[in-house]
Amino acid sequence: MNRVAREPQRLDAAEAPAALLSKENKADPTDFAPAQPAPDLTTAPVKALSGLPGAGAVDLDQAAPKPPAPQPVAHSSEIPADGPQPRKTRENEPEETAENTSRYQCPEAKSGTDRRLRTRVGARLLAVTLGTAAVIAYMKNTEPPEAIKTEAQNEDPSAPADPNSADQALEPEGTRPALELTAARPAFTVGKEPIVFERADKPSEPRFILETEFDLVRRAFPPFDPKTADTFVVVRTGTNFALDAYSPSSRVRVSRLEFTADPVEPIWDLHSSATATRFLAASGGKLTVWDLEGNTKLADAVDPFAGKPDHQKDGLAAAFFAPQPDQIVTVSTAGAVHLFDVRRGATVSEFIAPRGARGKVILGASVARAAGGGSIVLVVGGVLYQIKAGAALDRLRVHDLGGEVKPLAVAASGTPGRLLLTLETKGKGKKDRALFYLPLGAESRPVTSLWPPGAGAPKGALWVNDTSAGVITESGVVWFSDDQNKFGPVVVTRPAGGGLYFGAGNLFWFVVPHPSNPARSVLVPQAVPFGDTFEFRGAAEANEPLRVLRIDPNGLAK
């Protein structure tokens, strides 16, 4: 074997390892054979990374700087005249046996053995050091960003917030614990209904006598202008549904459109304006759209999730007209939002909510159209979103609730608007219902309070005139107002029998049974705020139980 002796390189004492400079391990001045080379750590496996994702792909050259190869250390400044004498390599040394290893070794042999041992130990320590550095670099590069704790507010819809900045900071689905409430007691109680009522407010507009019994009425769409526009009502007709139009002048039915929709969780919406009147209904996740003025179909059983198998599996939860009636905002049960163009039959844009899960989004409970139709409000993964119904689906408001919740009802006052949410969550080992209110303004703070059992279970929500909100229960509506940024309860309205409730503009619309004809029902428009709101609000601020008003075909009674 050919051996090449290298010229020695001198190191200062401060640069040499202390162990190599100790008296016991001082080598012979003539021993300048190069040390055994350290193993190539760029290809050797690092056990410290084996438990991390992607450990096999870690580049140790980037994770930590590669140290220089070990150099021989000169322990004397004198070099023999005949130059350095090469030492026998490991290949030329006799094999170590029990016989020769048990005997006394000369200092030269002992020094060579110690050097080899130190080389091996140093190589292993170097491997551990590089592995630790790689782990630290990996953890720094993959550290998740801080979760959102405050809302992303944008008052001007024409200048929307960054659509991606808020979403990227949320943890993946399934990692959040349930939200636990800390409120000690509800913020209000509900009083008893009076035995005798007296008339309070009369209807603001003439009533509609609907040609359908109350139990078959499903939905009312108030007119954009009560003086000139038709009012539309969805009713059940056997196994199908129908959309009835009522004239603003005669108050009688003038047309009927029969259609098919899912009977259990029906999806429909109406766009009514001075330029167009459109109606949509969904059956089996497919949309049909009518132009009511032209009496034509613009889309017939169109799948808005065509070519999107994951969203098709999730299923359609809601569909709403955008301000441009040729576009529809669709929402899957996992919280995926799409803007669908009816004319083109194609998706324009999409927003995939983080932490979405199939079956979590339910129409009315966790997704609703904002008053005025300019946006939608969505609760998914413990986050409350207000999303503009436009080409970019801009996130106008984003508020992290702080944990997983079960939404019961959600509504928005406008675009952007005040947001109202009732929810169910854990609280000290039991389920609690709560009311959550998010005012307008970047400096405003949300209001949260426990929901009193005596108010009834929340099942819907609505807004009237931008500052009056109602939480719909099985027994009526609990009203709240935001008076000069002071949000609080006002009054409760209840019908003698059943009731359906809707809000539009400055009017509270409700449907109640006809008092004398069971084959008919009555649609009543009522102005909000009510006539005695100031009195009701004062009593509530004095911690008195909320007053209960009776609603009937003749208006309000107290």
Coordinates of C-alpha atoms in Angstrom, one line a residue:
M1 CA 0.0 0.0 0.0
N2 CA 1.3 3.4 -1.0
R3 CA 1.3 5.9 1.8
V4 CA 1.8 9.7 1.5
A5 CA 3.0 11.6 4.5
R6 CA 1.4 15.1 4.9
E7 CA 3.3 18.2 6.0
P8 CA 2.3 18.9 9.6
Q9 CA 0.2 22.0 10.4
R10 CA 0.9 23.8 13.7
L11 CA -2.0 24.8 16.0
D12 CA -1.8 27.1 19.0
A13 CA -2.5 25.6 22.3
A14 CA -5.8 27.5 22.5
E15 CA -7.0 25.8 19.3
A16 CA -6.0 22.3 20.3
P17 CA -8.4 20.1 22.4
A18 CA -7.3 20.0 26.0
A19 CA -7.3 16.2 26.0
L20 CA -4.7 16.1 23.3
L21 CA -2.4 18.5 25.2
S22 CA -2.5 16.6 28.5
K23 CA 0.7 15.2 29.8
E24 CA -0.5 11.7 29.9
N25 CA -1.5 11.7 26.2
K26 CA 1.4 13.6 24.7
A27 CA 2.5 11.9 21.5
D28 CA 6.0 11.3 20.3
P29 CA 7.4 14.3 18.4
T30 CA 8.2 12.1 15.4
D31 CA 4.5 10.8 15.1
F32 CA 3.0 12.9 12.3
A33 CA 0.8 10.3 10.6
P34 CA -2.6 11.8 9.7
A35 CA -5.4 10.9 12.0
Q36 CA -8.1 8.6 11.0
P37 CA -10.7 10.5 8.9
A38 CA -14.1 11.2 10.4
P39 CA -17.0 9.5 8.9
D40 CA -19.0 11.4 6.2
L41 CA -22.0 12.7 8.2
T42 CA -23.8 14.1 5.1
T43 CA -24.8 10.5 4.2
A44 CA -24.8 8.8 7.6
P45 CA -28.2 8.4 9.2
V46 CA -28.9 10.6 12.2
K47 CA -31.0 8.7 14.8
A48 CA -32.0 11.9 16.5
L49 CA -34.2 12.8 13.5
S50 CA -35.8 9.5 12.9
G51 CA -38.9 10.4 14.9
L52 CA -39.7 13.6 13.0
P53 CA -41.7 14.0 9.8
G54 CA -39.5 14.2 6.8
A55 CA -36.4 13.2 8.6
G56 CA -35.1 11.4 5.6
A57 CA -35.2 14.6 3.6
V58 CA -33.2 16.7 6.1
D59 CA -30.0 18.2 4.5
L60 CA -27.3 18.3 7.2
D61 CA -25.1 20.6 5.1
Q62 CA -27.8 23.2 5.5
A63 CA -28.9 22.4 9.0
A64 CA -25.4 23.0 10.4
P65 CA -22.0 24.1 9.0
K66 CA -19.7 21.2 8.3
P67 CA -16.6 21.5 10.6
P68 CA -13.1 21.3 9.1
A69 CA -11.4 17.9 9.0
P70 CA -9.3 17.1 12.1
Q71 CA -5.7 18.2 11.6
P72 CA -2.6 16.6 13.3
V73 CA -1.3 18.5 16.3
A74 CA 2.4 19.2 16.7
H75 CA 3.5 19.0 20.3
S76 CA 7.1 20.1 19.7
S77 CA 8.6 22.9 17.7
E78 CA 11.6 20.7 16.6
I79 CA 11.3 18.6 13.5
P80 CA 13.8 15.8 12.8
A81 CA 16.3 16.6 10.1
D82 CA 15.3 13.7 8.0
G83 CA 11.6 14.9 8.0
P84 CA 8.5 13.4 9.6
Q85 CA 8.6 9.6 10.0
P86 CA 5.4 7.9 8.8
R87 CA 3.8 5.7 11.3
K88 CA 2.3 2.3 10.6
T89 CA -1.3 2.4 9.5
R90 CA -4.0 0.3 11.0
E91 CA -3.9 -2.0 8.0
N92 CA -0.2 -2.9 8.8
E93 CA -0.6 -3.4 12.5
P94 CA -1.0 -6.9 13.9
E95 CA -4.5 -8.0 14.9
E96 CA -5.2 -7.4 18.5
T97 CA -5.8 -10.7 20.4
A98 CA -6.6 -11.5 24.0
E99 CA -2.9 -12.3 24.4
N100 CA -1.4 -9.0 23.3
T101 CA -4.1 -6.7 24.5
S102 CA -3.8 -8.1 28.1
R103 CA -0.1 -7.3 28.3
Y104 CA 1.6 -4.1 29.1
Q105 CA 1.7 -1.7 26.1
C106 CA 4.5 0.7 25.4
P107 CA 3.7 4.5 25.5
E108 CA 3.9 4.8 21.7
A109 CA 1.3 2.0 21.2
K110 CA -0.9 3.3 24.0
S111 CA -0.8 6.8 22.4
G112 CA -1.9 5.4 19.0
T113 CA -4.8 3.4 20.6
D114 CA -5.9 6.5 22.6
R115 CA -5.8 8.6 19.4
R116 CA -8.0 6.1 17.6
L117 CA -10.5 6.0 20.5
R118 CA -10.6 9.8 20.7
T119 CA -11.2 10.0 16.9
R120 CA -14.2 7.6 17.2
V121 CA -15.6 9.4 20.2
G122 CA -15.1 12.8 18.5
A123 CA -16.8 11.5 15.3
R124 CA -19.8 10.3 17.4
L125 CA -20.0 13.5 19.3
L126 CA -19.9 15.5 16.1
A127 CA -22.7 13.4 14.7
V128 CA -24.8 14.1 17.8
T129 CA -24.0 17.8 17.5
L130 CA -25.0 17.9 13.9
G131 CA -28.2 15.9 14.6
T132 CA -29.2 18.3 17.4
A133 CA -28.6 21.3 15.1
A134 CA -30.7 19.7 12.4
V135 CA -33.5 19.1 14.9
I136 CA -33.4 22.7 16.1
A137 CA -33.4 24.0 12.5
Y138 CA -36.3 21.7 11.5
M139 CA -38.4 22.9 14.5
K140 CA -37.8 26.5 13.7
N141 CA -38.7 26.1 10.1
T142 CA -41.9 24.2 10.8
E143 CA -43.1 26.2 13.9
P144 CA -46.8 27.1 13.4
P145 CA -47.8 30.7 13.4
E146 CA -49.7 32.2 16.3
A147 CA -53.4 31.6 16.2
I148 CA -55.7 34.5 15.6
K149 CA -57.1 36.0 18.8
T150 CA -58.7 39.1 17.4
E151 CA -60.9 40.0 14.4
A152 CA -59.7 41.2 11.1
Q153 CA -61.9 44.2 10.6
N154 CA -62.5 46.1 7.4
E155 CA -65.3 48.7 7.5
D156 CA -65.0 49.6 3.8
P157 CA -66.2 46.8 1.5
S158 CA -64.4 48.4 -1.4
A159 CA -61.0 47.8 0.4
P160 CA -61.3 44.3 1.8
A161 CA -58.9 42.7 4.2
D162 CA -56.2 40.3 3.0
P163 CA -58.2 37.2 2.1
N164 CA -55.4 34.8 3.2
S165 CA -53.6 36.4 6.1
A166 CA -56.3 35.5 8.7
D167 CA -56.9 32.0 7.4
Q168 CA -53.3 30.8 7.4
A169 CA -52.9 31.4 11.1
L170 CA -55.5 28.9 12.2
E171 CA -54.7 25.5 13.5
P172 CA -55.8 22.4 11.4
E173 CA -59.2 20.9 12.0
G174 CA -59.6 18.7 15.1
T175 CA -56.9 20.3 17.2
R176 CA -58.9 22.8 19.2
P177 CA -60.6 22.1 22.5
A178 CA -64.2 23.0 23.1
L179 CA -64.8 26.6 24.2
E180 CA -65.6 26.9 27.9
L181 CA -67.6 29.8 29.2
T182 CA -66.7 31.7 32.4
A183 CA -69.9 33.8 32.8
A184 CA -71.5 33.1 36.1
R185 CA -75.2 33.8 35.3
P186 CA -77.4 35.0 32.4
A187 CA -77.5 38.7 31.6
F188 CA -81.4 38.8 31.8
T189 CA -84.5 36.9 32.7
V190 CA -87.9 36.7 31.1
G191 CA -91.1 37.8 32.9
K192 CA -94.4 36.1 32.9
E193 CA -97.0 36.7 30.2
P194 CA -99.8 39.0 31.4
I195 CA -103.3 37.5 31.8
V196 CA -104.9 40.5 30.0
F197 CA -103.3 42.3 27.1
E198 CA -104.0 45.8 25.8
R199 CA -103.3 47.0 22.2
A200 CA -99.9 48.5 21.8
D201 CA -98.7 48.9 18.1
K202 CA -100.8 48.4 15.0
P203 CA -99.3 46.9 11.8
S204 CA -97.2 49.3 9.9
E205 CA -98.5 48.1 6.5
P206 CA -101.7 46.3 5.4
R207 CA -101.7 42.6 6.2
F208 CA -101.6 39.7 3.8
I209 CA -104.2 37.0 4.1
L210 CA -102.3 34.0 2.8
E211 CA -104.3 31.3 0.9
T212 CA -102.5 28.6 2.8
E213 CA -103.0 27.2 6.3
F214 CA -100.3 28.1 8.8
D215 CA -98.8 24.6 9.1
L216 CA -97.9 24.6 5.4
V217 CA -96.2 27.9 5.2
R218 CA -92.4 27.5 5.1
R219 CA -90.8 30.9 4.2
A220 CA -91.8 34.5 3.5
F221 CA -89.6 36.9 1.4
P222 CA -90.6 40.4 2.3
P223 CA -90.6 42.9 -0.7
F224 CA -87.7 45.3 -1.3
D225 CA -90.4 48.0 -1.6
P226 CA -93.7 47.3 0.1
K227 CA -95.5 49.9 -2.0
T228 CA -94.5 48.5 -5.4
A229 CA -93.0 45.0 -5.2
D230 CA -94.6 41.6 -4.9
T231 CA -94.3 39.6 -1.6
F232 CA -93.3 36.0 -2.1
V233 CA -94.2 33.0 0.2
V234 CA -93.0 29.4 0.0
V235 CA -95.6 26.8 0.9
R236 CA -95.8 23.0 1.0
T237 CA -98.1 21.4 -1.6
G238 CA -98.3 17.7 -1.0
T239 CA -94.9 16.2 -1.8
N240 CA -93.6 19.4 -3.5
F241 CA -93.4 23.1 -2.8
A242 CA -94.7 26.3 -4.4
L243 CA -93.7 29.9 -4.6
D244 CA -96.7 32.2 -4.3
A245 CA -96.6 35.9 -5.3
Y246 CA -98.9 38.4 -3.6
S247 CA -99.7 41.8 -5.1
P248 CA -98.7 45.0 -3.2
S249 CA -102.0 46.6 -4.1
S250 CA -104.6 43.9 -3.9
R251 CA -102.8 41.8 -1.2
V252 CA -104.0 38.6 -3.0
R253 CA -102.1 35.9 -4.7
V254 CA -101.3 36.6 -8.3
S255 CA -99.1 33.7 -9.4
R256 CA -97.7 30.3 -8.3
L257 CA -94.5 28.5 -9.3
E258 CA -94.4 24.8 -8.3
F259 CA -90.9 23.2 -7.7
T260 CA -89.1 20.4 -6.1
A261 CA -86.7 20.8 -3.1
D262 CA -85.2 18.6 -0.4
P263 CA -88.0 18.1 2.1
V264 CA -85.9 17.7 5.3
E265 CA -83.4 20.6 4.9
P266 CA -84.7 22.7 2.0
I267 CA -82.5 25.3 0.3
W268 CA -84.1 28.3 -1.5
D269 CA -83.5 32.0 -1.9
L270 CA -85.0 34.9 -3.7
H271 CA -83.5 38.0 -5.3
S272 CA -86.0 40.9 -5.8
S273 CA -84.9 44.3 -7.0
A274 CA -86.0 47.0 -9.5
T275 CA -84.1 45.2 -12.3
A276 CA -84.6 41.5 -11.7
T277 CA -86.6 38.9 -9.8
R278 CA -84.9 35.5 -9.5
F279 CA -85.6 32.4 -7.4
L280 CA -83.5 29.4 -6.7
A281 CA -84.1 26.0 -5.2
A282 CA -81.9 23.0 -4.5
S283 CA -82.7 19.3 -4.8
G284 CA -80.2 16.6 -4.3
G285 CA -77.4 19.2 -4.2
K286 CA -78.3 20.6 -7.6
L287 CA -79.6 24.1 -8.3
T288 CA -82.4 25.3 -10.4
V289 CA -82.8 29.0 -11.1
W290 CA -85.8 30.8 -12.4
D291 CA -86.2 34.3 -13.9
L292 CA -89.7 35.1 -12.5
E293 CA -90.2 38.1 -14.7
G294 CA -89.5 36.2 -17.9
N295 CA -91.0 33.0 -16.6
T296 CA -87.9 31.0 -17.7
K297 CA -85.3 28.7 -16.2
L298 CA -81.8 30.0 -16.2
A299 CA -80.3 26.8 -14.8
D300 CA -81.9 23.4 -14.5
A301 CA -80.5 20.9 -11.9
V302 CA -76.9 22.2 -12.2
D303 CA -74.3 20.8 -9.8
P304 CA -72.3 23.7 -8.4
F305 CA -69.6 21.3 -7.2
A306 CA -69.1 19.6 -10.5
G307 CA -65.5 18.5 -10.9
K308 CA -65.0 18.9 -7.1
P309 CA -65.5 15.4 -5.7
D310 CA -64.5 16.4 -2.1
H311 CA -67.2 19.1 -2.0
Q312 CA -69.7 16.8 -3.6
K313 CA -69.1 14.3 -0.8
D314 CA -69.6 17.1 1.8
G315 CA -72.8 18.1 0.2
L316 CA -74.6 21.5 -0.2
A317 CA -75.6 23.3 3.0
A318 CA -76.7 26.7 1.6
A319 CA -77.1 28.8 -1.5
F320 CA -77.7 32.6 -1.7
F321 CA -78.0 35.1 -4.5
A322 CA -75.1 37.6 -4.7
P323 CA -76.0 41.2 -5.4
Q324 CA -75.4 40.4 -9.0
P325 CA -78.2 37.9 -9.5
D326 CA -76.4 35.9 -12.1
Q327 CA -74.0 34.7 -9.4
I328 CA -74.8 32.5 -6.4
V329 CA -72.8 31.9 -3.2
T330 CA -72.8 28.3 -2.3
V331 CA -71.6 26.8 1.0
S332 CA -70.8 23.1 1.7
T333 CA -71.5 21.3 4.9
A334 CA -67.7 21.5 5.6
G335 CA -67.7 25.3 5.2
A336 CA -66.2 25.6 1.7
V337 CA -67.6 28.8 0.1
H338 CA -67.8 29.2 -3.7
L339 CA -69.1 31.9 -6.0
F340 CA -70.9 30.2 -8.9
D341 CA -71.8 32.0 -12.2
V342 CA -75.1 30.8 -13.5
R343 CA -74.7 32.0 -17.0
R344 CA -71.2 30.4 -17.4
G345 CA -72.0 27.3 -15.3
A346 CA -68.6 27.7 -13.6
T347 CA -67.1 28.6 -10.3
V348 CA -65.6 32.1 -10.2
S349 CA -63.8 31.9 -6.8
E350 CA -63.6 29.9 -3.6
F351 CA -62.7 30.1 0.1
I352 CA -61.9 26.9 2.0
A353 CA -62.3 27.6 5.7
P354 CA -59.6 26.0 7.9
R355 CA -60.7 23.3 10.3
G356 CA -63.8 22.6 8.2
A357 CA -65.4 19.2 8.8
R358 CA -68.2 17.5 6.9
G359 CA -71.7 18.0 8.3
K360 CA -70.8 20.9 10.6
V361 CA -72.4 23.7 8.6
I362 CA -76.2 24.0 8.8
L363 CA -78.3 26.6 7.1
G364 CA -79.6 29.2 9.7
A365 CA -77.5 27.7 12.5
S366 CA -74.0 28.3 11.3
V367 CA -74.5 30.1 7.9
A368 CA -76.9 32.9 6.9
R369 CA -77.1 35.7 4.4
A370 CA -76.6 39.2 5.9
A371 CA -79.4 41.7 5.8
G372 CA -79.3 43.4 2.5
G373 CA -77.7 40.4 0.8
G374 CA -74.2 41.9 0.4
S375 CA -72.4 39.1 2.3
I376 CA -72.8 35.9 4.3
V377 CA -71.9 35.1 7.8
L378 CA -70.4 31.7 8.6
V379 CA -69.3 29.8 11.7
V380 CA -66.8 26.9 11.2
G381 CA -64.0 25.5 13.3
G382 CA -64.6 27.9 16.1
V383 CA -64.2 31.0 13.9
L384 CA -66.8 33.6 12.9
Y385 CA -66.5 34.9 9.3
Q386 CA -68.3 37.6 7.4
I387 CA -67.6 37.0 3.7
K388 CA -68.5 39.5 0.9
A389 CA -70.7 38.0 -1.8
G390 CA -68.4 39.3 -4.5
A391 CA -65.9 38.0 -7.0
A392 CA -63.0 37.6 -4.5
L393 CA -65.1 36.4 -1.6
D394 CA -63.3 38.9 0.6
R395 CA -63.3 38.1 4.4
L396 CA -64.7 41.4 5.8
R397 CA -64.6 40.2 9.4
V398 CA -62.8 37.3 11.1
H399 CA -63.2 36.6 14.8
D400 CA -61.7 33.6 16.5
L401 CA -64.1 32.4 19.2
G402 CA -61.3 30.7 21.1
G403 CA -62.6 27.1 20.8
E404 CA -65.0 24.7 19.1
V405 CA -68.6 25.6 19.5
K406 CA -72.0 24.3 18.3
P407 CA -73.7 27.2 16.5
L408 CA -77.5 27.5 17.1
A409 CA -78.3 30.6 15.1
V410 CA -76.3 33.4 13.4
A411 CA -77.2 36.7 11.7
A412 CA -75.5 39.8 10.4
S413 CA -77.0 43.3 10.3
G414 CA -75.4 44.4 7.0
T415 CA -72.1 44.4 5.0
P416 CA -70.0 44.8 7.0
G417 CA -72.3 44.5 9.9
R418 CA -72.9 43.7 13.5
L419 CA -72.8 39.9 14.1
L420 CA -75.1 38.0 16.4
L421 CA -74.5 34.3 17.3
T422 CA -76.1 31.9 19.8
L423 CA -74.1 28.8 20.5
E424 CA -73.8 25.8 22.7
T425 CA -70.6 24.8 24.4
K426 CA -69.0 23.1 27.4
G427 CA -69.0 24.9 30.7
K428 CA -67.8 23.3 34.0
G429 CA -68.7 19.8 32.9
K430 CA -72.0 20.6 31.3
K431 CA -73.4 22.1 28.1
D432 CA -74.2 25.8 28.2
R433 CA -76.0 28.0 25.8
A434 CA -74.7 31.5 25.2
L435 CA -75.3 34.7 23.3
F436 CA -72.3 36.3 21.5
Y437 CA -72.4 39.8 19.9
L438 CA -69.7 41.4 17.9
P439 CA -70.2 45.2 17.4
L440 CA -68.9 47.3 14.5
G441 CA -65.6 49.1 14.9
A442 CA -62.0 48.0 15.2
E443 CA -61.9 49.1 18.9
S444 CA -65.2 47.5 19.9
R445 CA -65.2 44.5 22.2
P446 CA -67.5 41.4 21.8
V447 CA -70.2 40.8 24.4
T448 CA -70.9 37.2 25.7
S449 CA -73.5 36.1 28.2
L450 CA -75.2 32.9 29.2
W451 CA -78.6 32.2 27.6
P452 CA -81.3 31.9 30.3
P453 CA -83.3 28.7 30.1
G454 CA -86.6 30.6 30.6
A455 CA -86.1 32.4 27.2
G456 CA -86.5 29.1 25.2
A457 CA -84.0 27.3 23.0
P458 CA -82.6 29.4 20.2
K459 CA -83.4 28.2 16.7
G460 CA -82.9 31.3 14.5
A461 CA -81.8 35.0 14.4
L462 CA -82.7 38.1 12.4
W463 CA -81.8 41.8 12.1
V464 CA -84.1 44.8 11.6
N465 CA -83.0 48.4 10.9
D466 CA -79.3 47.7 11.5
T467 CA -79.5 48.1 15.3
S468 CA -82.3 45.7 16.4
A469 CA -81.6 42.0 16.6
G470 CA -84.0 39.2 17.4
V471 CA -83.2 35.6 18.6
I472 CA -85.9 33.3 17.5
T473 CA -86.9 30.5 19.9
E474 CA -89.7 27.9 19.9
S475 CA -92.0 30.3 21.8
G476 CA -91.2 33.7 20.2
V477 CA -88.5 36.3 19.6
V478 CA -86.2 37.8 22.2
W479 CA -85.2 41.3 21.1
F480 CA -81.9 43.2 21.6
S481 CA -80.7 46.6 20.6
D482 CA -77.4 48.3 20.1
D483 CA -78.2 51.8 21.4
Q484 CA -75.1 54.0 21.0
N485 CA -72.8 50.9 21.2
K486 CA -74.5 49.7 24.3
F487 CA -75.9 46.3 23.5
G488 CA -78.6 44.8 25.7
P489 CA -82.0 43.0 25.8
V490 CA -85.2 44.9 25.3
V491 CA -88.4 42.8 25.2
V492 CA -89.9 39.4 24.2
T493 CA -92.6 39.0 21.5
R494 CA -94.7 35.8 21.5
P495 CA -97.8 34.7 19.4
A496 CA -100.8 33.1 20.9
G497 CA -100.2 30.0 18.7
G498 CA -97.3 29.3 16.3
G499 CA -95.3 31.9 14.4
L500 CA -92.7 32.4 11.6
Y501 CA -90.4 35.4 11.8
F502 CA -88.4 37.5 9.2
G503 CA -86.7 40.8 9.1
A504 CA -86.3 43.3 6.2
G505 CA -85.4 46.9 6.2
N506 CA -87.2 48.6 9.1
L507 CA -89.9 45.9 9.3
F508 CA -90.4 42.8 11.4
W509 CA -92.5 40.4 9.4
F510 CA -94.3 37.5 11.1
V511 CA -96.8 34.8 10.0
V512 CA -99.5 33.6 12.4
P513 CA -102.6 31.4 12.1
H514 CA -105.8 33.1 10.9
P515 CA -107.9 33.7 14.0
S516 CA -111.1 32.3 12.4
N517 CA -110.2 30.4 9.2
P518 CA -107.9 27.5 9.8
A519 CA -107.3 27.2 6.0
R520 CA -105.7 30.6 6.0
S521 CA -102.8 32.4 7.7
V522 CA -101.8 36.0 8.1
L523 CA -98.6 37.8 7.2
V524 CA -98.1 41.0 9.3
P525 CA -95.4 43.7 8.9
Q526 CA -94.5 45.6 12.1
A527 CA -92.2 48.6 12.5
V528 CA -89.1 48.3 14.7
P529 CA -88.3 49.7 17.2
F530 CA -91.6 49.2 18.9
G531 CA -93.5 52.2 20.3
D532 CA -92.6 51.5 24.0
T533 CA -89.0 50.4 23.4
F534 CA -87.5 53.2 25.6
E535 CA -89.7 52.0 28.5
F536 CA -88.8 48.3 27.9
R537 CA -85.1 49.1 27.7
G538 CA -85.1 51.1 30.9
A539 CA -86.8 48.2 32.8
A540 CA -84.2 45.7 31.4
E541 CA -81.3 48.0 32.5
A542 CA -82.8 48.1 36.0
N543 CA -82.4 44.2 36.0
E544 CA -86.2 43.7 35.8
P545 CA -87.4 40.7 33.9
L546 CA -88.1 41.3 30.3
R547 CA -91.6 42.3 29.4
V548 CA -93.6 39.9 27.1
L549 CA -95.6 41.3 24.2
R550 CA -98.3 39.4 22.3
I551 CA -98.2 39.4 18.5
D552 CA -101.3 38.7 16.5
P553 CA -103.0 39.7 13.2
N554 CA -103.8 43.1 14.7
G555 CA -100.1 43.9 15.6
L556 CA -98.7 44.1 19.1
A557 CA -100.4 43.9 22.5
K558 CA -98.9 44.4 26.0

